[in-house]
mmCIF file of C-alpha atoms in Angstrom:
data_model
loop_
_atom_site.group_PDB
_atom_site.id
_atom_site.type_symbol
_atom_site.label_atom_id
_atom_site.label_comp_id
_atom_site.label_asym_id
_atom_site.label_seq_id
_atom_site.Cartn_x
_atom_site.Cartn_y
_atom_site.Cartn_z
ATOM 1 C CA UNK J 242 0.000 0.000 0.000
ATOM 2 C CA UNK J 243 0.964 3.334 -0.631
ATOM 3 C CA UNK J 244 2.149 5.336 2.586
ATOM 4 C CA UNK J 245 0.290 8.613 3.176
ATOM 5 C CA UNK J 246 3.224 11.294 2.698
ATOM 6 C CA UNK J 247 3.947 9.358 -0.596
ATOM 7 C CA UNK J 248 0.408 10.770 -1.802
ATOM 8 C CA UNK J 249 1.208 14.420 -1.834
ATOM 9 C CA UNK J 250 4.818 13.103 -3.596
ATOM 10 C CA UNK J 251 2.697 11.557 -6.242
ATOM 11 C CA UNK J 252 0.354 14.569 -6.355
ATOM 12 C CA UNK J 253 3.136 17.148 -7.249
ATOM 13 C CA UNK J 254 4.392 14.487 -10.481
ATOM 14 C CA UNK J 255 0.953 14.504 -11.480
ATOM 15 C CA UNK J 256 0.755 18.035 -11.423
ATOM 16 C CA UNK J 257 3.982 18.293 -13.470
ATOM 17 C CA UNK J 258 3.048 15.396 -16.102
ATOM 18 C CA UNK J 259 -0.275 17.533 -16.708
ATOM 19 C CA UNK J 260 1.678 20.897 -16.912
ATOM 20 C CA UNK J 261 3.798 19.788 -19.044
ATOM 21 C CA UNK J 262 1.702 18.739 -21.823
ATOM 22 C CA UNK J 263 -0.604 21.800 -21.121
ATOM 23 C CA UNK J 264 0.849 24.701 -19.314
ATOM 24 C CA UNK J 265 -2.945 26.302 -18.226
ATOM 25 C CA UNK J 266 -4.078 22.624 -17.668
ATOM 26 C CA UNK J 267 -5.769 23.841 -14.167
ATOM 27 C CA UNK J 268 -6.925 27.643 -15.046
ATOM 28 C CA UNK J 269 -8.729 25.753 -17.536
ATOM 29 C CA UNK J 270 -10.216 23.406 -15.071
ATOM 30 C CA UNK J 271 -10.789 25.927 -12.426
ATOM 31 C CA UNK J 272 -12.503 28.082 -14.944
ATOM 32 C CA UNK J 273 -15.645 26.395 -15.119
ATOM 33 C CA UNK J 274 -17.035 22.164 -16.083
ATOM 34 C CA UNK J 275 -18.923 20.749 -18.830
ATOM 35 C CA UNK J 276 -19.628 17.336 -18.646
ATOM 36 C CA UNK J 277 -21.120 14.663 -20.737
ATOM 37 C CA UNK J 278 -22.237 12.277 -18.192
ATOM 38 C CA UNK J 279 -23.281 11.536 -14.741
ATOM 39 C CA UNK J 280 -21.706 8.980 -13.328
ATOM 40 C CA UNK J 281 -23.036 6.712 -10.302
ATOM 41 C CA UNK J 282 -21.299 3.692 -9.269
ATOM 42 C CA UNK J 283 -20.150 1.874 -6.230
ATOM 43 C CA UNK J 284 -17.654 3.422 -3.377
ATOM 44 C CA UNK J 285 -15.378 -0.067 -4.192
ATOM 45 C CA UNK J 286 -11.887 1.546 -4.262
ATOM 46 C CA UNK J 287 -11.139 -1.050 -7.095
ATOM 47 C CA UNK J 288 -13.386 0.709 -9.706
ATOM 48 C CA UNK J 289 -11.243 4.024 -11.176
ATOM 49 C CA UNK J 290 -14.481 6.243 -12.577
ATOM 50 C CA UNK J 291 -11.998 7.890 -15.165
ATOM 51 C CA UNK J 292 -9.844 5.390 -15.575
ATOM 52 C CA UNK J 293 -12.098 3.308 -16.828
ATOM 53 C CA UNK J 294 -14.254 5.006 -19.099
ATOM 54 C CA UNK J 295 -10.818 6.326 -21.021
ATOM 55 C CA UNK J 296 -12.172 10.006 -20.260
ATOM 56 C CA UNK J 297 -10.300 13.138 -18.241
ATOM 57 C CA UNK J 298 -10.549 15.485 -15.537
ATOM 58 C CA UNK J 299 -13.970 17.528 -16.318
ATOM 59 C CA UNK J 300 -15.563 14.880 -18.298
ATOM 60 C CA UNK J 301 -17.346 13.088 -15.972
ATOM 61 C CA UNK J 302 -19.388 14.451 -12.824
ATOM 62 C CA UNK J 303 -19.965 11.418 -10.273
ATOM 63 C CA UNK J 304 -21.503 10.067 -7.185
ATOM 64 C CA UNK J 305 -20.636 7.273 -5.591
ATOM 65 C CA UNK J 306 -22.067 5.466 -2.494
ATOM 66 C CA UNK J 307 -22.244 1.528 -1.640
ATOM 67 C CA UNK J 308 -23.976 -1.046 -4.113
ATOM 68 C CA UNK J 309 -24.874 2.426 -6.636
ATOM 69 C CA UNK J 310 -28.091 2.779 -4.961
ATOM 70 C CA UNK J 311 -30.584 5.566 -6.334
ATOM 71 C CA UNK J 312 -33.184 5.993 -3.305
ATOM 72 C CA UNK J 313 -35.705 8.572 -3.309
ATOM 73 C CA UNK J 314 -34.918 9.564 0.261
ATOM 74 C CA UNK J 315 -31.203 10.463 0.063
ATOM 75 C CA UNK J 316 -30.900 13.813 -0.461
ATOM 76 C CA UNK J 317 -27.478 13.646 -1.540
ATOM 77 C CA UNK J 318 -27.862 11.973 -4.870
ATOM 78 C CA UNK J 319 -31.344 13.360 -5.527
ATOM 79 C CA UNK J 320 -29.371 16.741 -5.286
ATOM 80 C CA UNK J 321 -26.550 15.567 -7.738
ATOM 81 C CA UNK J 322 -28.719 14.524 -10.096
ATOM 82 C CA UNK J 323 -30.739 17.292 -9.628
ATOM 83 C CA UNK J 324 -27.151 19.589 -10.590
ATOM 84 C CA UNK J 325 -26.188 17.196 -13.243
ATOM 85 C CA UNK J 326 -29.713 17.569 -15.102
ATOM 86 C CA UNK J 327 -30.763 20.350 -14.827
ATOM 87 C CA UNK J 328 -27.372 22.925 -14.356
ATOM 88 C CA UNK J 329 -24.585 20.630 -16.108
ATOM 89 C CA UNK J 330 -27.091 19.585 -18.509
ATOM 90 C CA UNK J 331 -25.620 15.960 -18.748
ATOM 91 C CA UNK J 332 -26.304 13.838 -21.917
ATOM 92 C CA UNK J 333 -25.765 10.759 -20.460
ATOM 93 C CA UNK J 334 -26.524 9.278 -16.854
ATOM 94 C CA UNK J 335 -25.073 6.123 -16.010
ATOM 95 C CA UNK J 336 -25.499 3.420 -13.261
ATOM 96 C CA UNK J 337 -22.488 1.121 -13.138
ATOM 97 C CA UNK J 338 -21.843 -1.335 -10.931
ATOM 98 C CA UNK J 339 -19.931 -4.364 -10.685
ATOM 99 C CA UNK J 340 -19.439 -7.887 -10.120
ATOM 100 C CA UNK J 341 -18.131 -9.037 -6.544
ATOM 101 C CA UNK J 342 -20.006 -6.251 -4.939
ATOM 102 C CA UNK J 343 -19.297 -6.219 -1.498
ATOM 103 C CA UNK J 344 -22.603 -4.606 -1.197
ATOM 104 C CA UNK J 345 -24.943 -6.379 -2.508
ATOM 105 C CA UNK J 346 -23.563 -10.330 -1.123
ATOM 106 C CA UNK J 347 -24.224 -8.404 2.313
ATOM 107 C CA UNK J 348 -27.589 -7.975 0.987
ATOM 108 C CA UNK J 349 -27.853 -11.801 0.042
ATOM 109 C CA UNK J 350 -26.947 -12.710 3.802
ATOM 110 C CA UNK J 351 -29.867 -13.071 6.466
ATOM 111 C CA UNK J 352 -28.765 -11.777 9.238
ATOM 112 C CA UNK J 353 -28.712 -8.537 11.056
ATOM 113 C CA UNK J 354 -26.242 -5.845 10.063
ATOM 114 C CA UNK J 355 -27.280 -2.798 12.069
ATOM 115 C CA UNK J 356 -26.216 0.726 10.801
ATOM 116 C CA UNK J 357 -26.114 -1.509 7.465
ATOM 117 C CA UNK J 358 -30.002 -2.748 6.635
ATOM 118 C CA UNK J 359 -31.910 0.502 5.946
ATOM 119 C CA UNK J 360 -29.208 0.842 3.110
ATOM 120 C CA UNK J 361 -29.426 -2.894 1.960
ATOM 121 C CA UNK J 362 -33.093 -3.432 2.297
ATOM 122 C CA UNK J 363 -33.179 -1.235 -1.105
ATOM 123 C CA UNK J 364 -30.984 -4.443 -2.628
ATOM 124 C CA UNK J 365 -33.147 -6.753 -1.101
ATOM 125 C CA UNK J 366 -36.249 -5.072 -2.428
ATOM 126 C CA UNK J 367 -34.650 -5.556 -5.465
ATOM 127 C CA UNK J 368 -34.517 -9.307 -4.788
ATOM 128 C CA UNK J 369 -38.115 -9.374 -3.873
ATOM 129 C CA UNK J 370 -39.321 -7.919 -7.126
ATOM 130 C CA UNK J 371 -37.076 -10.462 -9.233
ATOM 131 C CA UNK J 372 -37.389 -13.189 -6.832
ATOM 132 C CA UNK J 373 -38.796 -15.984 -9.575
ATOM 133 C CA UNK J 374 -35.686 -15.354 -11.682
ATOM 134 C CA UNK J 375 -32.906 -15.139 -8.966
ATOM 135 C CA UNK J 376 -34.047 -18.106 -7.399
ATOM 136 C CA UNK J 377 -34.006 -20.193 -10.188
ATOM 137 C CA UNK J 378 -30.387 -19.701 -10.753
ATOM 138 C CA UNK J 379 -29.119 -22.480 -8.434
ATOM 139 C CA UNK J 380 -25.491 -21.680 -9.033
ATOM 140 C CA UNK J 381 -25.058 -18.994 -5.757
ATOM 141 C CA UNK J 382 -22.198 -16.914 -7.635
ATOM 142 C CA UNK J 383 -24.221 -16.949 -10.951
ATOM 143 C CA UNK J 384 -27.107 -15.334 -8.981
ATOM 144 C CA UNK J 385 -25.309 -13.139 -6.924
ATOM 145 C CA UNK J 386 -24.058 -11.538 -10.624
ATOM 146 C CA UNK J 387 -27.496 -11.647 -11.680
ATOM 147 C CA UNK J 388 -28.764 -9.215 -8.927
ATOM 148 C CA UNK J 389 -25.670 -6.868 -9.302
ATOM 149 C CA UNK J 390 -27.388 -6.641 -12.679
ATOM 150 C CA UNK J 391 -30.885 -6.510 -11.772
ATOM 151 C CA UNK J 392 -29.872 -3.780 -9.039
ATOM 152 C CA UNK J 393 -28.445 -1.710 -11.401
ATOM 153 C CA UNK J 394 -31.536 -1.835 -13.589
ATOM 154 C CA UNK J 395 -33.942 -0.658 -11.072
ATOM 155 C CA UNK J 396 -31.130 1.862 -10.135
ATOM 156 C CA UNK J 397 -31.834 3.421 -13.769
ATOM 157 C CA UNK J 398 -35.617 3.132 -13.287
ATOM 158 C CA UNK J 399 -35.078 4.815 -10.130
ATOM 159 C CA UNK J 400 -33.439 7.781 -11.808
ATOM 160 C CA UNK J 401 -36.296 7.282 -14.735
ATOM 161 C CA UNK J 402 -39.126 8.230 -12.193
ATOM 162 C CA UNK J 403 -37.545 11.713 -11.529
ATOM 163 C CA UNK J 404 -38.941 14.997 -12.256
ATOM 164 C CA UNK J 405 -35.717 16.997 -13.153
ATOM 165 C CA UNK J 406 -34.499 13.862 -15.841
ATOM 166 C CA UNK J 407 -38.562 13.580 -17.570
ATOM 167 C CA UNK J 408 -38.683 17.490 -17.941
ATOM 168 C CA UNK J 409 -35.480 17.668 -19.479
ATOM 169 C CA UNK J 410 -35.961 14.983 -21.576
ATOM 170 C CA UNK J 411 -39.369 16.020 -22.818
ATOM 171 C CA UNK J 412 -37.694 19.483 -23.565
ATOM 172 C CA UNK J 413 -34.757 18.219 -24.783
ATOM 173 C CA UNK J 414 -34.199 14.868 -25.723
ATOM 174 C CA UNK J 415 -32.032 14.272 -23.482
ATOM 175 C CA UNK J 416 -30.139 12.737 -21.002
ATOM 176 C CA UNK J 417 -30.760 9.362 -21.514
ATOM 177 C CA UNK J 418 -30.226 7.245 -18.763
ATOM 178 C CA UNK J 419 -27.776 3.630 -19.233
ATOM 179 C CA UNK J 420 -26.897 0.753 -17.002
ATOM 180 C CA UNK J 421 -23.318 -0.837 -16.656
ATOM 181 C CA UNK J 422 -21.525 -3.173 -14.809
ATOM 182 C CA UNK J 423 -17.541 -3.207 -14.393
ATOM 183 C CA UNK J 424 -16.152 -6.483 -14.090
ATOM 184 C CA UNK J 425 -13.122 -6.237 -11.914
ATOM 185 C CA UNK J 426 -11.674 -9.590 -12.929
ATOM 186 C CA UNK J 427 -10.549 -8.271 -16.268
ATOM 187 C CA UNK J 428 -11.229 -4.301 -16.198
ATOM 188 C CA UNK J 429 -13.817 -4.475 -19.232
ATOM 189 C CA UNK J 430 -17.642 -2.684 -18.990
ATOM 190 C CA UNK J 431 -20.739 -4.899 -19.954
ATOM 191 C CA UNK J 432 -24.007 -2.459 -20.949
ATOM 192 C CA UNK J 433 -26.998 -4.123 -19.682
ATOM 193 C CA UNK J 434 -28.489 -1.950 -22.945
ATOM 194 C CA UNK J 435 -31.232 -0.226 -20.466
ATOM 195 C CA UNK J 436 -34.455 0.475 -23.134
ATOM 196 C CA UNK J 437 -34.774 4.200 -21.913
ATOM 197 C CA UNK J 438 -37.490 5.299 -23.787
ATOM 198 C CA UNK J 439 -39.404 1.820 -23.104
ATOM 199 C CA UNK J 440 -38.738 2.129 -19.396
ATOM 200 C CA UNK J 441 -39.787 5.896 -19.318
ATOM 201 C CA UNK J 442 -42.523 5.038 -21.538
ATOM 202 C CA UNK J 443 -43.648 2.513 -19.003
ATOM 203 C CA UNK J 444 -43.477 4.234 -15.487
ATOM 204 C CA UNK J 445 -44.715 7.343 -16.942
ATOM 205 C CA UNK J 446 -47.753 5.669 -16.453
ATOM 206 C CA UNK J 447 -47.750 6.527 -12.454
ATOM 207 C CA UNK J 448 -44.670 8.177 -12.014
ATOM 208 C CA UNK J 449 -45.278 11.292 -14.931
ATOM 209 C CA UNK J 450 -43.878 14.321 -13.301
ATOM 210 C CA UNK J 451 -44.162 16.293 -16.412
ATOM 211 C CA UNK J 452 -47.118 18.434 -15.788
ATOM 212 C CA UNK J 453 -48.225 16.859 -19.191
ATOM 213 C CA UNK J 454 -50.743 14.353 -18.380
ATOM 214 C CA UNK J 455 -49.197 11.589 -20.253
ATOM 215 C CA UNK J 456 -50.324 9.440 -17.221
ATOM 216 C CA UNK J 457 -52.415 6.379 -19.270
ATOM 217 C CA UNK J 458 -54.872 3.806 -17.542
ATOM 218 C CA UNK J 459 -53.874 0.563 -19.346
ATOM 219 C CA UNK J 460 -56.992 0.235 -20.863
ATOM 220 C CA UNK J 461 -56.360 2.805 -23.083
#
């Protein structure tokens, strides 16, 4: 492991590798951002957000908390996508998350985790509402993949039922909203190819916070 003074020693090379190439490298950065995408994914120290999407400083505005959850009640990423959507203007929100997930086996375990299960009950909510399909997989790591899948999925449905992404969308055409997961055992990104427009099509049906009335019984 790195030691902790070593940090700032790395910090200053960094500073001169970027300098180098690009003398006003930080005014630039200081001087304002303009990202492309939102980015929310796990807390795992293993994933690199940059890193792995090839992109630089300024390109990518994330969140990150444990298992990429997208609840309703946490202020803090309702208020970052909020920014993203409606300030940054984003183009593209992603939900990555990624195989081994520390938390979402905790969320596979029955037993009591204190400060923990008010976080993980969203993951087992998610296991609840796929239940049929999960348990059907009878190979425990294949199913334990499945639901770091399936969690990201109702992640992006999560972020779907929003007001600040359906305005902007309806305005203009955009962000659209994507599911990934990051498979740490050989760095590469799977897209779970999230139907957007299908999804927002779909929960629009209850969840329309246009002001449009595009809310549909489904007998119509």
């Amino acid at each position: 492991m790195t030691d902790y003074n070593q940090v700032f020693e790395n910090n200053r090379k960094w500073v001169a590798s970027k300098t180098a190439t690009e003398a006003d490298f930080f005014e630039k950065m200081a001087d304002s951002q303009s990202p492309k995408y939102l980015y929310i994914g796990c807390s795992d120290s293993r994933v690199p957000t940059n890193e792995i999407m090839g992109l630089e400083a300024g390109e990518v505005f994330v969140h990150r908390n444990i298992a990429n959850l997208v609840c309703n009640t946490d202020l803090n990423v309702m208020s970052v996508i909020n920014y993203a959507v409606v300030h940054l203007e984003v183009k593209h929100i992603i939900v990555c998350g990624h195989y081994n997930c520390g938390g979402v086996k905790a969320a596979m375990q029955p037993q009591d985790l204190g400060i923990l299960n008010p976080w993980l009950r969203n993951i087992r909510d998610v296991y609840r509402l796929h239940m049929d399909e999960l348990n059907a997989i009878t190979n425990e790591h294949d199913r334990y993949n499945r639901l770091v899948e399936l969690n990201v999925q109702e992640q992006c449905i999560n972020i779907i039922k929003t007001a600040a992404v359906q305005k902007m969308y309806t305005s203009k055409g955009y962000p659209t909203v994507h599911g990934w997961v990051y498979d740490l055992k050989n760095g590469l990104l799977k897209d779970l190819q999230i139907d957007f427009e299908g999804v927002l099509h779909e929960i629009q049906r209850i969840y329309d916070l246009t002001g449009q009335g595009l809310m549909k019984n489904d007998s119509e």
